[in-house]
Coordinates of C-alpha atoms in Angstrom, one line a residue:
X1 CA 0.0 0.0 0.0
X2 CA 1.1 3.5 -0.6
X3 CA 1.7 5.8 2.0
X4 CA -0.7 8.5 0.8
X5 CA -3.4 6.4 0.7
X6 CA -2.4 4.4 4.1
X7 CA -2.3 8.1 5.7
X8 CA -5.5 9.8 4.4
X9 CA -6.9 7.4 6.7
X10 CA -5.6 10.2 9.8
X11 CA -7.6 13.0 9.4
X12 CA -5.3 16.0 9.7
X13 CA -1.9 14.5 9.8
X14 CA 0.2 16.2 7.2
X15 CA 2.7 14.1 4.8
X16 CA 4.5 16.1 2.3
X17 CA 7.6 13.2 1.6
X18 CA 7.6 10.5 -1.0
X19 CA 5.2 8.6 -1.8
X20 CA 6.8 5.3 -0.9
X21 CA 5.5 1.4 -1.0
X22 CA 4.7 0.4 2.9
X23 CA 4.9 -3.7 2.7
X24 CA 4.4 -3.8 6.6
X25 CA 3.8 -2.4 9.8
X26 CA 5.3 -3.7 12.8
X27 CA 5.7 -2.5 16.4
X28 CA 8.3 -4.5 17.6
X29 CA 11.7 -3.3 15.9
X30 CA 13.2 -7.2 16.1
X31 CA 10.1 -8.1 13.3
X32 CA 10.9 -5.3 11.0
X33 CA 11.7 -6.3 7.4
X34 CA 12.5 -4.2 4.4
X35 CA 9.5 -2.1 3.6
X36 CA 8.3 -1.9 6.9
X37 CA 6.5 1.3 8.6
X38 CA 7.3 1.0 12.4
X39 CA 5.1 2.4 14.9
X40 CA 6.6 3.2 18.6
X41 CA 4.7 1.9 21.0
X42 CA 4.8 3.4 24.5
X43 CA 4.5 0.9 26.5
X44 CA 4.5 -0.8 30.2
X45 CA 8.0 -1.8 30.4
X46 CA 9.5 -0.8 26.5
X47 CA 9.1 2.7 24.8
X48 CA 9.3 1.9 20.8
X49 CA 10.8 5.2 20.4
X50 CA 14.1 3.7 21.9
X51 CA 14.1 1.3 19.2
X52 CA 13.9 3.4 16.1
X53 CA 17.6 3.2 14.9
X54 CA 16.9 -0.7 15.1
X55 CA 14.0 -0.4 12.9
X56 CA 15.5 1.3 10.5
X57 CA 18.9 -0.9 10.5
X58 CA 16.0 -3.5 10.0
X59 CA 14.7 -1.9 7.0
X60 CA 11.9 0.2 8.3
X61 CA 11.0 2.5 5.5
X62 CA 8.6 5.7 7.9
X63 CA 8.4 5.8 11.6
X64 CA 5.1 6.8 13.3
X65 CA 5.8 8.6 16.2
X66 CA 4.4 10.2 19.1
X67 CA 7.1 11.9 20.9
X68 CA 10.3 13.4 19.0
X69 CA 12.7 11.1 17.2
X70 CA 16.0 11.9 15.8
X71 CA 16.1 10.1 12.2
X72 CA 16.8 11.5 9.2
X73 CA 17.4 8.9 7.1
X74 CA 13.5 8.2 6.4
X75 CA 10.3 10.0 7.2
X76 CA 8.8 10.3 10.4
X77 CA 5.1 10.5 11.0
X78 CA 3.7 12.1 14.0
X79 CA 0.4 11.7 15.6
X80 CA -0.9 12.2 19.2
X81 CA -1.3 8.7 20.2
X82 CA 0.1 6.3 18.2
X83 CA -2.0 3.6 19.7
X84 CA -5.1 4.9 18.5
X85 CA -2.9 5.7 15.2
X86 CA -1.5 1.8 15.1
X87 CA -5.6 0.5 15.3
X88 CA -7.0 2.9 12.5
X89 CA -4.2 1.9 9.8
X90 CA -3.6 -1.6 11.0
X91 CA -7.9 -2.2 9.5
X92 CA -6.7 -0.3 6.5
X93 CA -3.7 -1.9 5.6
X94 CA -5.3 -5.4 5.9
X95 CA -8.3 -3.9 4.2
X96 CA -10.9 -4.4 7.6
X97 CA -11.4 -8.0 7.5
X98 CA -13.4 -7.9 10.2
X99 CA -15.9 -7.0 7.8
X100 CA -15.9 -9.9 5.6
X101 CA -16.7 -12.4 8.6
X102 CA -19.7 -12.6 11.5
X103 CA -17.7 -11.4 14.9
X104 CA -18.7 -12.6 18.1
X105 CA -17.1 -10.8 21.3
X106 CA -17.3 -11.7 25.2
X107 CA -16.2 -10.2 27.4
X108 CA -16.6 -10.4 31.6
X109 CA -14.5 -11.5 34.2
X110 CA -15.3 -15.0 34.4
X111 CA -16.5 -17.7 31.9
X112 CA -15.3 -16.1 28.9
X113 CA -13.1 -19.2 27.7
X114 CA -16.2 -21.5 28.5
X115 CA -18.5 -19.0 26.6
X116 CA -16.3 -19.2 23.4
X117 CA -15.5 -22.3 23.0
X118 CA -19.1 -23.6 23.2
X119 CA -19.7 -20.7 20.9
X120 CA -17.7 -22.5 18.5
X121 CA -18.5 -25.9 19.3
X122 CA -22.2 -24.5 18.1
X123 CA -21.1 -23.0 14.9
X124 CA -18.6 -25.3 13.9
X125 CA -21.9 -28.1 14.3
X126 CA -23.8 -26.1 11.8
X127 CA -20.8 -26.4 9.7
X128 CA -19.3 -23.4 9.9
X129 CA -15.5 -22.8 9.6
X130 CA -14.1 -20.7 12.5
X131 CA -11.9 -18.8 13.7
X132 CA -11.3 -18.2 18.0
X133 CA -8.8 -15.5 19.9
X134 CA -8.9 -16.3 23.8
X135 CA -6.8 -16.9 26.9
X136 CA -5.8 -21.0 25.8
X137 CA -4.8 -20.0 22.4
X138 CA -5.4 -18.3 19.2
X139 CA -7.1 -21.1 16.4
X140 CA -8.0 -20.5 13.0
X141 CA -10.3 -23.7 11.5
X142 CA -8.4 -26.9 13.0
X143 CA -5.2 -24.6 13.2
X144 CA -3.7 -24.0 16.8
X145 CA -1.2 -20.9 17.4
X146 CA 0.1 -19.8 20.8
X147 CA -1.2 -16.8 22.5
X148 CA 0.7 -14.4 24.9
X149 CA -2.3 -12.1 25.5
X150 CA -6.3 -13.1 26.2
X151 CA -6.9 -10.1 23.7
X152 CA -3.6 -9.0 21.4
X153 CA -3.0 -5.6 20.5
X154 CA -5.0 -4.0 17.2
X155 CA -2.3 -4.3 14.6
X156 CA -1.9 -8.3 15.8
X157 CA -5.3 -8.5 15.7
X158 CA -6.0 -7.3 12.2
X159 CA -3.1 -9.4 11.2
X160 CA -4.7 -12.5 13.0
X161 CA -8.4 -11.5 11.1
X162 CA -6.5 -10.9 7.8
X163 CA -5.2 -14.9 7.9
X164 CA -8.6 -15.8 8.9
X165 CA -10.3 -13.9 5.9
X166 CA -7.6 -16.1 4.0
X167 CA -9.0 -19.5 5.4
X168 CA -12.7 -18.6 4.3
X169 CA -14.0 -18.2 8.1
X170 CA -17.3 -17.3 8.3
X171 CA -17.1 -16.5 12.0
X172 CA -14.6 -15.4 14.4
X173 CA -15.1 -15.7 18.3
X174 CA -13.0 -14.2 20.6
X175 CA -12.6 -13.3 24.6
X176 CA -12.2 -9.3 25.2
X177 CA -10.5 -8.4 28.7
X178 CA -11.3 -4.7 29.9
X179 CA -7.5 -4.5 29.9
X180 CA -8.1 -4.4 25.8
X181 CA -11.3 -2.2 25.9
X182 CA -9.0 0.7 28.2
X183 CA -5.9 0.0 25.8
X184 CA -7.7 0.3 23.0
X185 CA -6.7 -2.7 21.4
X186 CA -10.0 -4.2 19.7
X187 CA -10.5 -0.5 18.0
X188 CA -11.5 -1.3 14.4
X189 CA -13.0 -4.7 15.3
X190 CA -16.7 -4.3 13.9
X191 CA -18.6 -6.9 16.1
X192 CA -22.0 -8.1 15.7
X193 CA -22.8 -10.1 18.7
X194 CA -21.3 -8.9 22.3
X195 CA -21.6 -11.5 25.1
X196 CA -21.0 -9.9 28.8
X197 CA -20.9 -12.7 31.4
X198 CA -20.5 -11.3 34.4
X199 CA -18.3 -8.8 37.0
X200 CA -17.1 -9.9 40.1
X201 CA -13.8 -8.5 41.9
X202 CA -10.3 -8.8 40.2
X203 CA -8.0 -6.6 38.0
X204 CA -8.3 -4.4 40.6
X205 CA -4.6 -3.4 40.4
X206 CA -5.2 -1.5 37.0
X207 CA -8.8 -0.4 37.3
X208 CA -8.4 0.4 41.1
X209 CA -11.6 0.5 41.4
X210 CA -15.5 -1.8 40.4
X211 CA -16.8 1.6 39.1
X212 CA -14.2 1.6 36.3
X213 CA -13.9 -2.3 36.1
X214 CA -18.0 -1.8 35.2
X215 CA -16.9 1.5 32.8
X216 CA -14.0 -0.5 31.1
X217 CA -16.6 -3.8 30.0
X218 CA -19.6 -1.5 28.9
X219 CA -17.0 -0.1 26.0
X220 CA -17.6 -3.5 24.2
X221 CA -21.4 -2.7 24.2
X222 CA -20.9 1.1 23.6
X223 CA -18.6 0.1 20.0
X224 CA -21.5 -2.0 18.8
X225 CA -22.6 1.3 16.8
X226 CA -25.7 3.3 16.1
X227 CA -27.0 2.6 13.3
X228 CA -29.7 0.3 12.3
X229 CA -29.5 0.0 8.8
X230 CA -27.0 -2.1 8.7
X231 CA -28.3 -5.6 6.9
X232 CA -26.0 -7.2 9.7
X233 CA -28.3 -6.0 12.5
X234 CA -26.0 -6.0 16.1
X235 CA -27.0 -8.1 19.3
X236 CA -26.0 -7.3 22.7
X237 CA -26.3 -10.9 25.1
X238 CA -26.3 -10.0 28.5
X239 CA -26.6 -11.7 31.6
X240 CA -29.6 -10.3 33.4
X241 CA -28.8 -11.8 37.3
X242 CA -25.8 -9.6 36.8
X243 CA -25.1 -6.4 39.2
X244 CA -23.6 -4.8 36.1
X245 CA -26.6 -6.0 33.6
X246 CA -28.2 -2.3 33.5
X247 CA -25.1 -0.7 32.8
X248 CA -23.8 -2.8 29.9
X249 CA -27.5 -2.8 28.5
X250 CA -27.3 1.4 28.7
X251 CA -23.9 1.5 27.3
X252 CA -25.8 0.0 23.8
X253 CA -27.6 0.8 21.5
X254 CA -27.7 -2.4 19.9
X255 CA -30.9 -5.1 20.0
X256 CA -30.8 -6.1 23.7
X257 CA -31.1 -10.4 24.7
X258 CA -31.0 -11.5 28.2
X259 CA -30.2 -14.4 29.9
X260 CA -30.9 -15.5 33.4
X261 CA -31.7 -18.2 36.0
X262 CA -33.1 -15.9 38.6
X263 CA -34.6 -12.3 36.7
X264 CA -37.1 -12.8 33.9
X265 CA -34.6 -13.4 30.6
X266 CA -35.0 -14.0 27.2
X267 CA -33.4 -17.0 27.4
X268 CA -34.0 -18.7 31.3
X269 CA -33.3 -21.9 33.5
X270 CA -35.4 -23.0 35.4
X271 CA -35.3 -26.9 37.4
X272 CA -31.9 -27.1 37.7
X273 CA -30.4 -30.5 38.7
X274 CA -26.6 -30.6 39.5
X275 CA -24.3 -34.1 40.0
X276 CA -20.6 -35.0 39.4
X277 CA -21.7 -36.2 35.6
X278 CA -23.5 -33.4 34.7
X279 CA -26.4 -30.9 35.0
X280 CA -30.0 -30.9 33.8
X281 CA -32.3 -28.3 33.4
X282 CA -35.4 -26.5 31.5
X283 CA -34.4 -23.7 29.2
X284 CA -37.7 -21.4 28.9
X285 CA -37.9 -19.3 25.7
X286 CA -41.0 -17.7 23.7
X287 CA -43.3 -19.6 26.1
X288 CA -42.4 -22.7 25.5
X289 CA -40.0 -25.0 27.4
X290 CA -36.6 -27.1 26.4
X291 CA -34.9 -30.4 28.4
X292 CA -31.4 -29.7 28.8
X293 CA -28.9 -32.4 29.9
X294 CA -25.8 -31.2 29.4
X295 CA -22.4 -32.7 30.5
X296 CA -21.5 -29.5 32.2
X297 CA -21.0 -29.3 35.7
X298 CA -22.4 -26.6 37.8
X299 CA -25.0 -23.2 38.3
X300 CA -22.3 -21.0 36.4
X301 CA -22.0 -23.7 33.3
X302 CA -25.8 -23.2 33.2
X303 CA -25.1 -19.3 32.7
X304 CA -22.2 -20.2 30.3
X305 CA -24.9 -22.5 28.6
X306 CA -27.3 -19.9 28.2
X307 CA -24.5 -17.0 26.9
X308 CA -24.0 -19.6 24.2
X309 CA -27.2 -20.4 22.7
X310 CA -28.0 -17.0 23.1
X311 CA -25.1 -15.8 21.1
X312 CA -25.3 -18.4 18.5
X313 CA -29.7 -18.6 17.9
X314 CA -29.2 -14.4 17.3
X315 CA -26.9 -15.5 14.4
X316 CA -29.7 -17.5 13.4
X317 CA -28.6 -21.5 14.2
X318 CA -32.4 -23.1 15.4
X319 CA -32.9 -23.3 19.2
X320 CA -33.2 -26.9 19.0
X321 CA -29.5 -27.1 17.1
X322 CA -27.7 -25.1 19.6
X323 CA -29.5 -27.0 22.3
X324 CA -28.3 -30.4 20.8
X325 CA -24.4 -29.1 20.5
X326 CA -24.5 -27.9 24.0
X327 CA -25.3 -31.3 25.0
X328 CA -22.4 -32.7 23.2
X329 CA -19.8 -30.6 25.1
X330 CA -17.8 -32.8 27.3
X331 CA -16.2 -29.8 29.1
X332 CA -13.2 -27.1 28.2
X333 CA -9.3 -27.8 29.1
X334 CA -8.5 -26.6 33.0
X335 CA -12.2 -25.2 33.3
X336 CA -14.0 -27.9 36.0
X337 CA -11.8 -30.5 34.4
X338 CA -11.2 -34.2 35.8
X339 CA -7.7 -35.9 36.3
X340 CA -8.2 -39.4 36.2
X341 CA -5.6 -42.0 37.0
X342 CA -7.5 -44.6 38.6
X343 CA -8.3 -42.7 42.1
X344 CA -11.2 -43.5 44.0
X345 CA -12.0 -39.7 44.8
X346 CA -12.1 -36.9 42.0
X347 CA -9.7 -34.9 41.2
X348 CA -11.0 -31.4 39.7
X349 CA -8.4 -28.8 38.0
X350 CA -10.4 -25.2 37.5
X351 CA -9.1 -21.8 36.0
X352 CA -11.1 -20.4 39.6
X353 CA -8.9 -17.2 40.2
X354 CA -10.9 -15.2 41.2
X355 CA -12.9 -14.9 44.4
X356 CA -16.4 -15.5 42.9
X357 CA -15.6 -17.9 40.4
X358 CA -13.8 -19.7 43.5
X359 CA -16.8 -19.6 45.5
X360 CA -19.1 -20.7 42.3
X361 CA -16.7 -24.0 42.1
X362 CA -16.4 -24.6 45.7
X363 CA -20.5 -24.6 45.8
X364 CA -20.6 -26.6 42.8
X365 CA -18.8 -29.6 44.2
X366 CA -20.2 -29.2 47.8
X367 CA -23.6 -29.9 45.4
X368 CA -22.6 -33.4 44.8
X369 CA -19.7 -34.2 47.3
X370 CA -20.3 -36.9 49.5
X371 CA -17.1 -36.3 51.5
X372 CA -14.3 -33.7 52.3
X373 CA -13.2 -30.9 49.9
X374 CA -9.5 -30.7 49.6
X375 CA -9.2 -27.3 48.1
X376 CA -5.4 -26.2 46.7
X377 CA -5.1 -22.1 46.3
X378 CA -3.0 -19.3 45.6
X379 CA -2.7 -15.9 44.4
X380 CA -0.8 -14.5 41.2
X381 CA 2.1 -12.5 41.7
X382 CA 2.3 -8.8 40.1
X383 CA -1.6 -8.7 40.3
X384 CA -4.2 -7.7 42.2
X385 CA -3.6 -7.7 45.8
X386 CA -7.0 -6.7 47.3
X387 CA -8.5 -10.5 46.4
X388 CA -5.8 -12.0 47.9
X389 CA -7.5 -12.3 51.7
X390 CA -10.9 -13.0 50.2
X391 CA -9.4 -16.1 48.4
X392 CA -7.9 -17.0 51.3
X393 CA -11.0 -16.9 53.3
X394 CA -13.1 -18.5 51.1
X395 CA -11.1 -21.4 50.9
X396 CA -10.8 -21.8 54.5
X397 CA -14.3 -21.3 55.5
X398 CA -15.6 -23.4 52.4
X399 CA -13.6 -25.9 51.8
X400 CA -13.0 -28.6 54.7
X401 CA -9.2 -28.7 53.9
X402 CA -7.2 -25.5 52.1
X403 CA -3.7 -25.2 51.1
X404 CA -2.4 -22.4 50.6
X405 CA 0.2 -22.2 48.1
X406 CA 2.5 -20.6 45.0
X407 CA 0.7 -19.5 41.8
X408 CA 2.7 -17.9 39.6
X409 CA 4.5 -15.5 41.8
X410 CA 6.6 -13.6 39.1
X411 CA 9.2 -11.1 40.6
X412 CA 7.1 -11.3 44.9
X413 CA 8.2 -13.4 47.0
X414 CA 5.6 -16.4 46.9
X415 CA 5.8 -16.7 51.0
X416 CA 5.1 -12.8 50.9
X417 CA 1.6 -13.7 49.0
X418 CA 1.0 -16.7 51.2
X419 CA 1.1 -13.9 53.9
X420 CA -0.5 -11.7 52.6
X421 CA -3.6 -14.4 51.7
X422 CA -3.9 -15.0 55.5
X423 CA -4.6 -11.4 56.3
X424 CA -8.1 -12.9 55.3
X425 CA -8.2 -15.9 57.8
X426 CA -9.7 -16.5 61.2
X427 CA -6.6 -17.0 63.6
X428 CA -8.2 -20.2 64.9
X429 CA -8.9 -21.7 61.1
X430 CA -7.0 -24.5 60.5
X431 CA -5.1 -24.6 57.0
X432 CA -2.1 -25.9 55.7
X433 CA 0.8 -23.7 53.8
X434 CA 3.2 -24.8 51.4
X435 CA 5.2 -22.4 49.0
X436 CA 6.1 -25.3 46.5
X437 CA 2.6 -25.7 44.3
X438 CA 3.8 -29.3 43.8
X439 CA 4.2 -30.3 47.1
X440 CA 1.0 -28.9 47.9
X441 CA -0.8 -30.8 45.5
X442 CA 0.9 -33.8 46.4
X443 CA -0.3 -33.2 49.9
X444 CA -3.8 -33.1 49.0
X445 CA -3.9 -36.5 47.0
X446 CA -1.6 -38.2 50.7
X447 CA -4.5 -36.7 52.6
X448 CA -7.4 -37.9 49.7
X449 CA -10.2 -40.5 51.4
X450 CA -12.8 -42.2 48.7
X451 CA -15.7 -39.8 48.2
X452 CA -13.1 -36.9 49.2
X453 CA -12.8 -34.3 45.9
X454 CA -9.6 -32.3 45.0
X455 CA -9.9 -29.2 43.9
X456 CA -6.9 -27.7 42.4
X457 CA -7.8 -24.0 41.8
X458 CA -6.0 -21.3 39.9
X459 CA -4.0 -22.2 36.7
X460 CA -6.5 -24.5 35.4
X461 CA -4.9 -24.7 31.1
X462 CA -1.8 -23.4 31.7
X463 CA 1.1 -25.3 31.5
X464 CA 3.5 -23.3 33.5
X465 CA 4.7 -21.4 36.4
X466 CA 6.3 -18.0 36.7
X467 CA 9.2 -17.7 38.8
X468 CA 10.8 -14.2 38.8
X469 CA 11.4 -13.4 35.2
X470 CA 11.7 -17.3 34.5
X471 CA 9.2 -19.4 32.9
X472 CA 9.3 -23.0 34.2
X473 CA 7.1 -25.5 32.6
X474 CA 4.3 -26.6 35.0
X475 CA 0.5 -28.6 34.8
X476 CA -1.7 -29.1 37.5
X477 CA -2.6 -32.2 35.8
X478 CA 0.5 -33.7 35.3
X479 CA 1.5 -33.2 39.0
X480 CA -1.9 -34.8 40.4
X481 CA -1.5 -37.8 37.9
X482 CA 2.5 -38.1 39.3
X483 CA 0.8 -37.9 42.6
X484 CA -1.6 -39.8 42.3
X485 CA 0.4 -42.9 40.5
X486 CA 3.7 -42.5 43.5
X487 CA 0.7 -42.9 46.1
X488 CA -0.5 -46.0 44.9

């Protein structure tokens, strides 16, 4: 593309130099090939405007900048915030393929990876081809890439879409953190469906407080546009037993659809029926009433039940379709997810990092336990501090045995949040503590009775554990199944 016509896309940003063939943008000077227009990037630990030199002894062709540079060797382009800059020319150099496919967003702070994937399990059963962008990984069709964020940045993003367009997706579903919505990293995405789950406390170390936790997820609902003449009409799915509900449904004006078990929905449960192999219940919509038994554990799979047919029967699958795939769904990696080696007492591994969706577990297996809960816990290091005592006490009051242990710790000392967790404790609760994770879980399966369940809360898919600035390789379900086999 041209630079002239990548730039008329700025409104008021003058370019008098040549007009010269831009093969690339790129942020990140170590990907910049000949051709390339870089864009510095002012970010949490590296300014881009220390790397220009690089970018350019790279083969970076124009910088786009938003504090001085010193280069004179090619043009330099500057804007107020190259951010919102990056997301406006990143949807016109990959000529906005978020147009070209059906977009599906969800966003809330728990459920979100549940939501999708069912999402996709729904679609993909109506023989759609795919495409999904979420905490576990980024996957276009049957095609698996790593992912370092829930929700990249927009010129990533646009990139990611562009590749989809490529492999003839006809839908693309993807998780939206309110870290993206502040950052501005889903600008430019033109969504048609918007999916919030819920709001419960955590993040709290960059919103600092709910009331802009609440602000940052209604921007999803707020960039579904004004306009109804659009031929793709836009749906806003919202979870109506939520605090937040009223504020997300404000923020839009798109065509409003609830879902609920306890407020009058569009989509409701009713006769819910929990066990260990699943949960059965009666899905009312338009007056008339559907049998659910899905392989889902749990009240909050219900509401991640609901978000998904929702989402999927405004895209226009049947009710009766979406019902049918739902029922299919054997359960998502590290969300409520058994290790089974041949125990005699379950062994659950759950993403639960958060004191709500913690609680929500905790309940859900007390449901159907017929003996203790073993519950293993800890708190992220680098994160939000303030839910550190509330995990801590949840797990202690609701759990009949709680460990209290390492979870990623990243540059604190893990002993330090271990500490700080037991701010939140009753000084005559009994608990155990141990800093090593895989100790801890190796304790729980010694102290394991038959009927007893494990709960391993925290990392649920991941497959590691940060240590200072060292990433070690680490699974929950590899340790319990090691555990599990030495105790036998």
């Amino acid at each position: 593309m041209k630079m002239n016509e990548l730039l008329s896309k700025l409104p008021l940003v003058a370019y008098e130099g040549q007009d010269i063939e831009i093969t690339d943008m790129q942020q990140d000077s170590r990907l910049v090939t000949p051709g390339t227009l870089f864009i510095c990037i002012d970010g949490y630990t590296v300014d881009g405007h220390d790397y220009v030199e690089k970018a350019i002894a790279n083969g970076a062709v124009a910088i786009l900048a938003e504090k001085p540079v010193e280069v004179t060797t090619v043009p330099v382009i500057y804007v107020e915030d190259t951010n919102r800059a990056m997301a406006i020319l990143a949807g016109a150099f990959f000529n906005y393929p978020t147009h070209e496919m059906n977009m599906v967003a969800v966003t809330g702070t728990n459920g979100k990876t549940t939501v999708t994937h069912l999402i996709e399990h729904v679609l993909r059963n109506v023989n759609q081809v795919t495409g999904l962008v979420g905490t576990m990984y980024q996957k276009i069709g049957d095609t698996i890439q790593t992912t370092k964020n829930t929700t990249p940045d927009s010129l990533t993003l646009q990139r990611l879409f562009a590749s989809m367009r490529e492999e003839y997706v006809d839908t693309a579903v993807m998780e939206v953190s309110s870290h993206a919505l502040v950052l501005g990293r889903v600008h430019g995405c033109d969504y048609d469906v918007a999916v919030f789950t819920n709001l419960t406390q955590d993040h709290l170390d960059f919103h600092k407080t709910m009331e802009e936790y609440a602000i940052a997820k209604s921007l999803l609902f707020a960039q579904l546009g004004n306009d109804y003449r659009s031929k793709r009409p836009k749906f806003a799915v919202v979870n109506k037993d939520d605090n937040a509900s009223e504020r997300m449904i404000t923020a839009t004006a798109a065509n409003v659809v609830t879902y609920g078990i306890i407020n009058e929905s569009t989509f409701r449960a009713t006769d819910i029926v929990i066990s260990g192999k699943g949960t059965h219940f009666t899905l009312l919509f338009q007056n008339k009433a559907y049998p659910i038994k899905m392989q889902l554990v749990g009240n909050f799979n219900v509401y991640n039940a609901l978000a998904a047919i929702a989402a999927t029967v405004v895209q226009g699958v049947p009710l009766e379709t979406a019902i049918a795939s739902i029922e299919a769904v054997q359960g998502v990696a590290g969300r409520f997810e058994l290790v089974s080696a041949g125990q005699a007492f379950p062994v659950i591994v759950d993403y639960a990092h958060t004191p709500d969706s913690l609680e929500n577990v905790i309940q859900t297996i007390r449901d159907f336990a017929k003996g203790r809960i073993i519950c293993v816990v800890g708190c992220g290091g680098d994160r939000d501090r303030t839910k550190r005592p509330i995990m801590a006490k949840i797990a202690v009051d609701q759990a009949d045995i709680a460990i209290l242990t390492s979870d990623n710790p990243r540059t604190e000392d893990p002993m330090t949040i271990i500490n700080q967790m037991e701010a939140g404790v009753s000084a005559e609760a009994v608990y155990i503590k141990e800093v090593s994770r895989e100790k801890a879980i190796q304790i729980a399966v010694s102290e394991a009775q038959e009927d007893d369940v494990i709960l391993i809360a925290g990392k649920g898919h991941e497959t590691y554990q940060i240590i200072g600035d060292v990433t070690h390789h680490f699974d929950d379900r590899e340790v319990a199944e090691e555990a599990i086999k030495n105790l036998k």
